[in-house]
CSV table of C-alpha atoms in Angstrom, one decimal:
chain,number,residue,atom,x,y,z
A,1,MET,CA,31.3,41.8,102.8
A,2,ILE,CA,31.5,39.5,105.8
A,3,ALA,CA,28.3,41.1,107.2
A,4,LEU,CA,26.6,40.5,103.8
A,5,GLU,CA,27.8,37.0,103.7
A,6,ARG,CA,26.6,36.4,107.2
A,7,GLY,CA,23.1,37.5,106.1
A,8,ILE,CA,23.2,35.1,103.1
A,9,VAL,CA,24.2,32.3,105.4
A,10,TRP,CA,21.4,33.2,107.8
A,11,LEU,CA,18.9,33.0,104.9
A,12,SER,CA,20.3,29.7,103.8
A,13,LEU,CA,19.8,28.3,107.4
A,14,GLN,CA,16.1,29.1,107.1
A,15,MET,CA,15.9,26.5,104.3
A,16,ALA,CA,18.5,23.9,105.3
A,17,SER,CA,20.4,22.7,108.3
A,18,VAL,CA,24.0,23.4,109.2
A,19,GLN,CA,25.0,19.9,108.3
A,20,GLN,CA,23.2,20.0,104.9
A,21,ILE,CA,24.9,23.3,104.0
A,22,ASN,CA,28.3,22.1,105.0
A,23,GLU,CA,27.9,18.8,103.0
A,24,PHE,CA,26.5,20.7,100.0
A,25,PHE,CA,29.4,23.2,99.7
A,26,GLY,CA,31.9,20.6,100.9
A,27,ASP,CA,31.5,18.9,97.5
A,28,ALA,CA,34.3,20.4,95.3
A,29,GLN,CA,32.3,19.8,92.1
A,30,VAL,CA,29.1,21.6,93.4
A,31,THR,CA,31.1,24.6,94.6
A,32,ALA,CA,33.2,24.8,91.4
A,33,VAL,CA,30.1,24.5,89.1
A,34,ILE,CA,28.1,27.1,91.0
A,35,LEU,CA,31.0,29.5,91.1
A,36,GLY,CA,31.7,28.9,87.4
A,37,ALA,CA,28.0,29.5,86.7
A,38,LEU,CA,28.0,32.9,88.5
A,39,ILE,CA,31.1,34.0,86.6
A,40,ALA,CA,29.6,32.7,83.4
A,41,LEU,CA,26.4,34.8,84.0
A,42,SER,CA,28.3,38.0,84.8
A,43,GLY,CA,30.9,37.4,82.0
A,44,GLY,CA,28.3,36.4,79.5
A,45,ILE,CA,26.2,39.6,80.0
A,46,LEU,CA,29.1,42.0,80.1
A,47,GLY,CA,31.1,40.2,77.4
A,48,SER,CA,28.2,40.5,75.0
A,49,PHE,CA,28.2,44.3,75.2
A,50,LEU,CA,32.0,44.3,74.9
A,51,MET,CA,31.8,42.2,71.7
A,52,LEU,CA,29.1,44.3,70.2
A,53,ARG,CA,31.2,47.4,70.9
A,54,GLY,CA,34.3,45.8,69.3
A,55,MET,CA,36.1,45.9,72.6
A,56,THR,CA,36.4,42.2,73.4
A,57,LEU,CA,40.1,42.2,74.1
A,58,THR,CA,39.6,45.1,76.6
A,59,SER,CA,38.6,42.4,79.1
A,60,ASP,CA,42.1,40.8,78.6
A,61,ALA,CA,43.8,44.2,79.1
A,62,ILE,CA,41.7,45.0,82.2
A,63,SER,CA,42.4,41.6,83.7
A,64,HIS,CA,46.1,42.6,83.7
A,65,THR,CA,45.9,46.3,84.6
A,66,VAL,CA,43.6,45.7,87.6
A,67,LEU,CA,46.8,44.5,89.3
A,68,LEU,CA,47.9,48.2,89.4
A,69,GLY,CA,44.7,49.2,91.2
A,70,ILE,CA,45.1,46.4,93.7
A,71,VAL,CA,48.7,47.2,94.5
A,72,LEU,CA,48.0,51.0,94.8
A,73,ALA,CA,45.1,50.3,97.1
A,74,PHE,CA,47.3,48.0,99.2
A,75,ILE,CA,50.0,50.6,99.5
A,76,ILE,CA,47.5,53.3,100.5
A,77,ILE,CA,45.9,51.1,103.1
A,78,ALA,CA,49.3,50.3,104.6
A,79,ALA,CA,50.3,54.0,104.5
A,80,ALA,CA,47.2,54.9,106.4
A,81,GLY,CA,48.3,52.6,109.2
A,82,ALA,CA,45.7,49.9,108.7
A,83,GLN,CA,46.4,46.3,108.2
A,84,PRO,CA,45.9,45.5,104.4
A,85,GLU,CA,44.0,42.3,103.6
A,86,LEU,CA,43.6,40.6,100.2
A,87,SER,CA,39.9,40.4,100.9
A,88,SER,CA,39.4,44.1,101.5
A,89,PRO,CA,36.7,45.8,99.5
A,90,TRP,CA,39.1,48.7,98.9
A,91,LEU,CA,41.1,46.4,96.6
A,92,LEU,CA,38.0,45.9,94.5
A,93,ILE,CA,37.6,49.7,94.3
A,94,GLY,CA,41.2,50.1,93.3
A,95,ALA,CA,40.8,47.4,90.7
A,96,ALA,CA,37.7,49.1,89.3
A,97,ALA,CA,39.5,52.5,89.1
A,98,ALA,CA,42.4,50.8,87.3
A,99,GLY,CA,40.0,49.3,84.8
A,100,VAL,CA,38.3,52.6,84.1
A,101,GLY,CA,41.7,54.3,83.9
A,102,THR,CA,42.7,51.7,81.2
A,103,VAL,CA,39.7,52.6,79.1
A,104,VAL,CA,40.2,56.4,79.7
A,105,LEU,CA,43.8,56.3,78.6
A,106,THR,CA,43.0,54.1,75.6
A,107,GLU,CA,40.2,56.5,74.5
A,108,LEU,CA,42.5,59.5,74.9
A,109,LEU,CA,45.1,58.0,72.6
A,110,HIS,CA,42.5,56.8,70.1
A,111,SER,CA,40.7,60.2,70.0
A,112,SER,CA,44.0,61.9,69.0
A,113,GLY,CA,43.6,60.3,65.6
A,114,LEU,CA,47.2,59.2,65.6
A,115,VAL,CA,46.7,55.7,67.0
A,116,LYS,CA,44.1,53.1,66.2
A,117,GLN,CA,42.1,51.7,69.1
A,118,ASP,CA,43.7,48.3,69.2
A,119,ALA,CA,47.2,49.8,69.1
A,120,ALA,CA,46.2,52.3,71.8
A,121,LEU,CA,45.0,49.4,74.0
A,122,GLY,CA,48.3,47.6,73.2
A,123,LEU,CA,50.2,50.6,74.4
A,124,VAL,CA,48.3,51.2,77.6
A,125,PHE,CA,47.8,47.9,79.3
A,126,PRO,CA,51.5,46.7,79.1
A,127,LEU,CA,52.5,50.0,80.6
A,128,LEU,CA,50.1,49.9,83.5
A,129,PHE,CA,50.9,46.2,84.1
A,130,ALA,CA,54.6,46.9,84.1
A,131,ILE,CA,54.1,49.7,86.6
A,132,ALA,CA,52.2,47.3,88.8
A,133,VAL,CA,54.9,44.7,88.7
A,134,ILE,CA,57.5,47.4,89.7
A,135,PHE,CA,55.4,48.5,92.6
A,136,VAL,CA,54.9,44.9,93.7
A,137,ALA,CA,58.7,44.3,93.6
A,138,ARG,CA,59.5,47.6,95.3
A,139,TYR,CA,56.8,48.1,98.0
A,140,VAL,CA,54.8,44.9,98.6
A,141,ASP,CA,57.3,42.1,97.9
A,142,ASP,CA,56.5,40.5,101.2
A,143,VAL,CA,52.8,40.1,100.2
A,144,HIS,CA,51.7,36.8,98.7
A,145,LEU,CA,50.4,37.7,95.3
A,146,ASP,CA,50.7,34.3,93.8
A,147,GLU,CA,51.1,34.2,90.0
A,148,ASP,CA,49.5,30.8,89.7
A,149,SER,CA,46.3,31.8,91.6
A,150,VAL,CA,46.0,35.2,89.8
A,151,MET,CA,46.7,34.1,86.3
A,152,VAL,CA,45.8,30.4,86.1
A,153,GLY,CA,43.8,29.8,89.3
A,154,GLU,CA,42.2,26.5,90.3
A,155,ILE,CA,38.4,26.6,90.7
A,156,GLY,CA,38.5,23.1,92.0
A,157,VAL,CA,39.8,24.2,95.4
A,158,ALA,CA,37.4,27.1,95.8
A,159,TRP,CA,35.4,24.9,98.3
A,160,ALA,CA,38.4,24.8,100.7
A,161,ASN,CA,38.7,28.7,100.9
A,162,THR,CA,35.8,29.3,103.3
A,163,ASN,CA,34.7,31.7,105.9
A,164,SER,CA,33.2,30.2,109.1
A,165,HIS,CA,30.0,31.5,110.7
A,166,SER,CA,28.5,30.7,114.0
A,167,PHE,CA,24.9,31.7,115.0
A,168,SER,CA,25.0,30.2,118.4
A,169,GLU,CA,24.9,32.6,121.4
A,170,TYR,CA,28.5,33.0,122.6
A,171,ASP,CA,30.1,36.0,124.4
A,172,THR,CA,32.8,37.9,122.6
A,173,ILE,CA,36.2,36.8,123.9
A,174,VAL,CA,38.7,39.6,124.7
A,175,ILE,CA,42.4,38.9,125.1
A,176,THR,CA,44.4,41.6,126.9
A,177,GLU,CA,48.1,41.8,127.8
A,178,ASP,CA,47.5,40.6,131.3
A,179,ASP,CA,45.5,37.6,130.1
A,180,PRO,CA,47.3,34.3,130.7
A,181,ARG,CA,46.5,33.3,127.0
A,182,ALA,CA,48.3,36.4,125.7
A,183,GLU,CA,51.3,35.7,123.5
A,184,PHE,CA,54.2,38.2,123.1
A,185,VAL,CA,56.7,38.7,120.3
A,186,ARG,CA,59.8,40.9,120.1
A,187,LYS,CA,59.7,43.7,117.6
A,188,CYS,CA,62.8,45.7,116.5
A,189,LEU,CA,62.1,49.4,116.8
A,190,ASN,CA,64.9,50.8,114.6
A,191,CYS,CA,65.9,48.0,112.2
A,192,ARG,CA,63.9,49.2,109.2
A,193,GLU,CA,64.7,52.9,109.7
A,194,GLU,CA,68.4,52.5,110.2
A,195,GLY,CA,68.7,49.5,107.8
A,196,ILE,CA,70.4,47.3,110.4
A,197,SER,CA,70.0,43.6,111.2
A,198,PRO,CA,68.0,42.5,114.3
A,199,ARG,CA,71.3,40.8,115.4
A,200,ASP,CA,73.1,44.2,115.4
A,201,PRO,CA,74.2,45.4,118.9
A,202,GLY,CA,72.5,48.7,118.2
A,203,ALA,CA,69.1,47.1,117.6
A,204,ARG,CA,66.4,48.1,120.1
A,205,PHE,CA,63.5,45.9,120.9
A,206,THR,CA,60.1,46.0,122.5
A,207,GLU,CA,57.6,43.3,123.3
A,208,GLU,CA,54.1,43.4,121.8
A,209,CYS,CA,51.1,41.2,122.3
A,210,SER,CA,50.5,39.3,119.1
A,211,ASN,CA,47.1,37.9,119.8
A,212,CYS,CA,45.4,40.6,121.8
A,213,GLY,CA,42.0,41.8,120.7
A,214,GLU,CA,38.4,40.7,120.4
A,215,TYR,CA,37.4,37.3,119.1
A,216,THR,CA,34.2,35.6,118.2
A,217,HIS,CA,33.9,32.2,119.7
A,218,ALA,CA,34.7,30.6,116.3
A,219,GLU,CA,37.8,32.7,115.9
A,220,ALA,CA,38.9,32.0,119.4
A,221,TYR,CA,38.5,28.3,118.8
A,222,ASP,CA,40.5,28.4,115.6
A,223,ALA,CA,43.2,30.3,117.5
A,224,GLY,CA,43.3,27.7,120.2
A,225,LEU,CA,42.1,30.1,122.9
A,226,VAL,CA,39.0,28.1,123.9
A,227,ASP,CA,38.2,24.4,124.0
A,228,ASP,CA,34.5,24.5,123.2
A,229,LYS,CA,34.0,23.7,119.6
A,230,PRO,CA,31.3,26.0,118.1
A,231,VAL,CA,28.7,25.0,115.5
A,232,LEU,CA,30.0,26.5,112.3
A,233,VAL,CA,28.7,27.0,108.8
A,234,PHE,CA,31.5,26.9,106.3
A,235,TRP,CA,30.8,29.2,103.3
A,236,PRO,CA,33.0,29.5,100.2
A,237,ALA,CA,34.4,33.0,100.3
A,238,SER,CA,34.5,33.4,96.5
A,239,LEU,CA,30.9,32.5,96.2
A,240,THR,CA,29.7,35.6,98.1
A,241,VAL,CA,31.9,37.9,96.0
A,242,MET,CA,30.7,36.5,92.7
A,243,LEU,CA,27.1,36.3,93.8
A,244,VAL,CA,27.1,40.0,94.8
A,245,LEU,CA,28.9,41.0,91.5
A,246,PHE,CA,26.3,39.0,89.5
A,247,ILE,CA,23.4,40.7,91.3
A,248,VAL,CA,25.0,44.1,90.7
A,249,THR,CA,25.5,43.3,87.0
A,250,LEU,CA,22.0,42.1,86.7
A,251,ILE,CA,20.5,45.2,88.3
A,252,PHE,CA,22.7,47.5,86.2
A,253,VAL,CA,21.8,45.8,82.9
A,254,THR,CA,18.1,45.6,83.9
A,255,LEU,CA,17.9,49.3,84.9
A,256,PHE,CA,19.9,50.7,81.9
A,257,TYR,CA,19.1,48.1,79.3
A,258,LYS,CA,17.7,50.6,76.8
A,259,GLU,CA,20.6,53.1,77.4
A,260,LEU,CA,23.2,50.3,77.0
A,261,LYS,CA,21.5,49.0,73.8
A,262,LEU,CA,21.3,52.5,72.2
A,263,SER,CA,24.8,53.6,73.2
A,264,THR,CA,26.2,50.3,71.9
A,265,PHE,CA,24.5,50.3,68.5
A,266,ASP,CA,24.2,54.0,67.8
A,267,PRO,CA,26.3,56.3,70.2
A,268,GLY,CA,25.5,59.4,68.0
A,269,LEU,CA,21.7,58.9,68.4
A,270,ALA,CA,22.1,58.2,72.1
A,271,LYS,CA,24.0,61.4,72.6
A,272,SER,CA,21.4,63.4,70.6
A,273,LEU,CA,18.6,62.0,72.8
A,274,GLY,CA,20.3,63.2,76.0
A,275,PHE,CA,22.1,59.9,77.0
A,276,SER,CA,25.8,59.8,77.8
A,277,PRO,CA,27.5,57.0,75.9
A,278,GLY,CA,30.7,57.7,77.8
A,279,VAL,CA,29.1,57.2,81.2
A,280,MET,CA,27.6,53.9,80.0
A,281,LEU,CA,31.0,52.8,78.7
A,282,TYR,CA,32.8,53.6,82.0
A,283,ALA,CA,30.1,52.0,84.1
A,284,LEU,CA,30.4,48.9,82.0
A,285,MET,CA,34.2,48.9,82.3
A,286,THR,CA,33.9,49.3,86.1
A,287,LEU,CA,31.8,46.2,86.3
A,288,VAL,CA,34.2,44.3,84.0
A,289,SER,CA,37.0,45.3,86.3
A,290,LEU,CA,35.1,44.2,89.4
A,291,VAL,CA,34.2,40.8,88.0
A,292,ALA,CA,37.8,40.3,86.7
A,293,VAL,CA,39.4,41.0,90.1
A,294,GLY,CA,36.6,39.2,92.0
A,295,ALA,CA,37.3,36.0,90.2
A,296,PHE,CA,41.1,36.2,90.4
A,297,GLU,CA,41.7,34.1,93.5
A,298,ALA,CA,39.0,31.5,92.6
A,299,VAL,CA,39.5,30.9,88.9
A,300,GLY,CA,42.4,33.0,87.6
A,301,SER,CA,42.3,35.7,85.0
A,302,ILE,CA,42.7,33.3,82.0
A,303,LEU,CA,39.4,31.6,82.7
A,304,VAL,CA,37.7,34.9,83.4
A,305,ILE,CA,38.9,36.2,80.0
A,306,ALA,CA,37.5,33.0,78.4
A,307,PHE,CA,34.1,33.6,80.0
A,308,PHE,CA,34.1,37.2,78.7
A,309,ILE,CA,35.0,36.3,75.1
A,310,ILE,CA,34.0,32.7,74.1
A,311,PRO,CA,30.3,32.4,75.2
A,312,PRO,CA,29.4,35.8,73.7
A,313,ALA,CA,31.2,34.9,70.5
A,314,ALA,CA,29.2,31.7,70.2
A,315,ALA,CA,25.9,33.4,71.1
A,316,TYR,CA,26.6,36.1,68.5
A,317,LEU,CA,26.5,33.3,65.8
A,318,LEU,CA,23.1,32.1,67.0
A,319,THR,CA,20.9,35.2,67.1
A,320,ASP,CA,20.5,38.8,65.9
A,321,ARG,CA,18.6,39.8,69.1
A,322,LEU,CA,20.5,41.4,72.0
A,323,SER,CA,18.2,39.9,74.7
A,324,THR,CA,18.5,36.4,73.3
A,325,MET,CA,22.3,36.9,72.9
A,326,LEU,CA,22.6,37.7,76.6
A,327,LEU,CA,20.6,34.6,77.6
A,328,LEU,CA,22.5,32.3,75.2
A,329,SER,CA,25.8,33.6,76.2
A,330,SER,CA,25.1,33.0,79.9
A,331,ALA,CA,23.7,29.5,79.1
A,332,ILE,CA,26.8,28.5,77.1
A,333,GLY,CA,29.0,29.6,80.0
A,334,ILE,CA,27.0,27.6,82.5
A,335,ILE,CA,27.0,24.5,80.4
A,336,SER,CA,30.8,24.9,79.9
A,337,SER,CA,31.3,25.1,83.7
A,338,TRP,CA,29.3,22.0,84.3
A,339,GLN,CA,30.7,19.9,81.4
A,340,GLY,CA,34.1,21.3,81.8
A,341,TYR,CA,34.3,19.9,85.3
A,342,GLU,CA,33.1,16.6,84.0
A,343,LEU,CA,35.8,16.7,81.3
A,344,ALA,CA,38.5,17.3,83.9
A,345,LYS,CA,37.3,14.1,85.6
A,346,GLY,CA,37.6,12.2,82.2
A,347,ASN,CA,33.9,12.3,81.2
A,348,LEU,CA,33.3,13.8,77.8
A,349,PHE,CA,29.6,13.7,77.1
A,350,GLY,CA,29.4,10.2,78.5
A,351,LEU,CA,32.7,9.0,76.9
A,352,ASP,CA,35.1,7.7,79.6
A,353,LEU,CA,38.5,9.2,78.7
A,354,ASN,CA,40.2,7.4,81.6
A,355,ARG,CA,40.1,4.2,79.6
A,356,LEU,CA,41.9,5.8,76.6
A,357,PHE,CA,44.9,7.1,78.5
A,358,GLN,CA,47.4,5.1,80.5
A,359,GLY,CA,47.3,6.2,84.2
A,360,GLY,CA,43.8,7.8,83.7
A,361,TRP,CA,42.8,11.2,82.6
A,362,ASN,CA,44.1,14.0,84.8
A,363,SER,CA,43.4,17.6,83.7
A,364,SER,CA,43.1,21.1,85.1
A,365,ILE,CA,39.5,22.1,85.8
A,366,SER,CA,40.0,25.6,84.6
A,367,ALA,CA,41.6,24.5,81.4
A,368,SER,CA,38.9,21.9,80.8
A,369,MET,CA,36.2,24.6,81.2
A,370,VAL,CA,38.0,26.7,78.5
A,371,VAL,CA,38.3,23.6,76.2
A,372,MET,CA,34.6,22.9,76.7
A,373,MET,CA,33.8,26.6,75.8
A,374,LEU,CA,35.9,26.2,72.6
A,375,MET,CA,34.2,23.0,71.7
A,376,LEU,CA,30.7,24.6,72.0
A,377,PHE,CA,32.0,27.6,70.0
A,378,ILE,CA,33.3,25.3,67.2
A,379,ILE,CA,30.0,23.4,67.1
A,380,THR,CA,28.1,26.7,66.9
A,381,PHE,CA,30.6,28.0,64.3
A,382,LEU,CA,29.9,24.9,62.2
A,383,VAL,CA,26.1,24.3,62.6
A,384,SER,CA,24.6,27.7,63.5
A,385,PRO,CA,21.4,27.8,61.5
A,386,LYS,CA,22.0,31.3,60.1
A,387,TYR,CA,25.8,32.0,60.3
A,388,GLY,CA,27.3,28.6,60.7
A,389,LEU,CA,30.0,27.3,58.2
A,390,VAL,CA,27.9,24.3,57.2
A,391,SER,CA,24.6,26.1,56.9
A,392,GLY,CA,26.3,28.9,55.0
A,393,SER,CA,27.8,26.4,52.6
A,394,ILE,CA,24.4,24.7,52.1
A,395,ARG,CA,22.7,28.1,51.7
A,396,ARG,CA,25.3,29.2,49.0
A,397,ARG,CA,24.8,25.9,47.2
A,398,ARG,CA,21.1,26.4,47.2
A,399,GLN,CA,21.4,29.9,46.0
A,400,LYS,CA,23.7,28.7,43.2
A,401,GLN,CA,21.3,26.0,42.2
A,402,GLU,CA,18.4,28.5,42.3
A,403,PHE,CA,20.3,30.9,40.1
A,404,GLU,CA,21.1,28.2,37.6
A,405,GLU,CA,17.5,27.1,37.5
A,406,GLN,CA,16.3,30.7,37.0
A,407,VAL,CA,18.8,31.1,34.1
A,408,VAL,CA,17.2,28.2,32.3
A,409,LEU,CA,13.7,29.2,33.2
A,410,GLY,CA,14.4,32.8,32.1
A,411,HIS,CA,15.8,31.5,28.8
A,412,VAL,CA,12.7,29.5,28.1
A,413,TYR,CA,10.4,32.3,29.2
A,414,HIS,CA,12.1,34.9,26.9
A,415,HIS,CA,12.1,32.7,23.8
A,416,SER,CA,8.7,31.1,24.2
A,417,GLY,CA,6.5,32.3,21.3
A,418,THR,CA,9.3,34.0,19.4
A,419,PRO,CA,10.6,33.1,15.9
A,420,GLU,CA,13.8,31.6,17.5
A,421,GLU,CA,11.8,29.2,19.7
A,422,ALA,CA,12.5,26.1,17.6
A,423,LEU,CA,16.2,26.8,17.8
A,424,GLU,CA,16.6,28.2,21.3
A,425,LEU,CA,14.4,25.8,23.2
A,426,LYS,CA,15.6,22.5,21.8
A,427,ALA,CA,16.5,20.3,24.9
A,428,GLU,CA,19.5,18.8,23.2
A,429,SER,CA,21.1,22.1,22.3
A,430,LEU,CA,20.3,24.0,25.5
A,431,ASP,CA,23.9,23.8,26.7
A,432,ILE,CA,25.1,25.8,23.7
A,433,HIS,CA,22.6,28.6,24.2
A,434,VAL,CA,23.2,29.0,28.0
A,435,GLN,CA,27.0,28.4,27.4
A,436,TRP,CA,27.3,25.7,30.1
A,437,PRO,CA,29.0,22.3,30.0
A,438,GLU,CA,26.7,19.6,28.8
A,439,LYS,CA,26.9,17.7,32.1
A,440,LYS,CA,25.9,20.8,34.1
A,441,THR,CA,23.0,21.6,31.8
A,442,ARG,CA,21.6,18.1,32.1
A,443,LYS,CA,21.8,18.3,35.9
A,444,VAL,CA,19.9,21.6,36.0
A,445,LEU,CA,17.3,20.4,33.5
A,446,SER,CA,16.8,17.3,35.5
A,447,ARG,CA,16.1,19.3,38.7
A,448,LEU,CA,13.6,21.5,36.8
A,449,LEU,CA,11.8,18.4,35.5
A,450,GLY,CA,11.8,16.9,38.9
A,451,LYS,CA,10.2,20.1,40.3
A,452,SER,CA,7.7,20.1,37.4
A,453,LEU,CA,8.8,23.6,36.4
A,454,VAL,CA,9.5,22.8,32.7
A,455,ILE,CA,7.9,20.4,30.3
A,456,ILE,CA,9.5,18.6,27.3
A,457,ASP,CA,7.0,17.9,24.5
A,458,GLU,CA,7.2,15.1,21.9
A,459,ASN,CA,9.4,17.3,19.7
A,460,ARG,CA,12.0,17.7,22.5
A,461,MET,CA,11.0,21.3,22.9
A,462,LEU,CA,11.1,23.0,26.3
A,463,HIS,CA,8.0,24.8,27.7
A,464,LEU,CA,7.3,26.4,31.1
A,465,SER,CA,4.7,24.8,33.3
A,466,THR,CA,2.3,27.0,35.3
A,467,GLY,CA,4.6,26.6,38.3
A,468,GLY,CA,7.6,27.5,36.2
A,469,ARG,CA,6.1,30.7,35.0
A,470,LYS,CA,5.1,31.7,38.5
A,471,SER,CA,8.6,31.0,39.7
A,472,VAL,CA,10.2,33.2,37.0
A,473,GLU,CA,7.7,36.1,37.7
A,474,LYS,CA,8.3,35.8,41.5
A,475,PHE,CA,12.1,35.9,41.0
A,476,TRP,CA,11.8,39.0,38.8
A,477,ARG,CA,9.5,40.8,41.3
A,478,GLY,CA,12.0,40.0,44.1
A,479,ASN,CA,14.9,41.4,42.1
A,480,LEU,CA,13.0,44.5,41.0
A,481,ALA,CA,12.0,45.2,44.7
A,482,ARG,CA,15.6,44.8,45.8
A,483,GLN,CA,16.9,47.1,43.1
A,484,SER,CA,14.3,49.8,44.0
A,485,VAL,CA,15.3,49.6,47.6
A,486,SER,CA,19.0,49.9,46.8
A,487,ARG,CA,18.4,53.0,44.7
């Protein structure tokens, strides 16, 4: 990952100077918004497929169970004699395996026919998460797995967690035991095996060099081994991880878009055509796991879950096309990242919240991004052109009015030219024949007169206009067509 990051930094240096890059990513807001946008892009794409599969809360479960994969990978690395690091790619692999394992166990329970899918998920992820907590307490209790950074996170300080890169020509610095700069520490040889204290008279010690090894010039400067300050590019570590995961997600969805689409909407047809819906599902869950664990340190799992669920839910209300849903979901997530940071500063769409609260507005950036996502979802929920609450209410009202108008038009149409015409089509007695309250009948009749669909002659008799007759016939044709299709 470091080599890849170094390549990205080198490409950036072809377009900007060291000072410009450091100033750009030294801005906390710029780094937070870019990082949030990358997570929004990955989460929006993957979350859309999860939502369409009815597996939205699987992202929540995976965000917990990946801890088991991280811990097991950590233990295996330590058992192999290597020095485990929280930035190791093996932890990502372990997390992905745990995510896939969560889905496999859930599907096994669900396929038994004895447990529903949501109940199966509720059984699996607490179990795996509990096992992870036990392993942490038993084997890696000396490792800093901070609950605040894993669960809550703080995207606002992502700019401070950087890797430094130097592209100047410096020789590698090697510190050996006979080097004057070598530092030695005492290590107890039998304390752990015999369970004794280092102060015990039977404790045996040896001296080891604590800083021996090879250093780049930048690493040597950070360790105080050299005085020459190198020219360094400071690059946010989380940015590289999320950029790589977004590119992998984009490539995967681009290459297997048709397969994902078919296996999502019709797994049976996909299987009959030779595709494997199971493989697509597990590949999707692998990516979900990687994105979840990749964003842990930077933003916390709560914000990741929000990116997986809320933007796709909002996009789902805006379109019926999968491609459009993927774009809208990502766009909503990006806007939420940008405006969420502004909200944390006290700026809500131009409204200065600092003036409304004593001591100013002071809010968590991650929480503000989630609040902004929810605000955009609520707006979509209310005013979505096709599925919004307001538009749905307006549409139902129009349908009700259209039905009422067609009842009156149909009544006039059926009784025109019949012996009952003089009785049935009298404007003053229409409410009796259609069995409506008089006030309602007057309103419907007023609308029909306003639309020039009916005419009242000098004898107060109702007649259909040319437009009214066309409206009735069109309504009947539409109903007959729907009935024939339903049969």
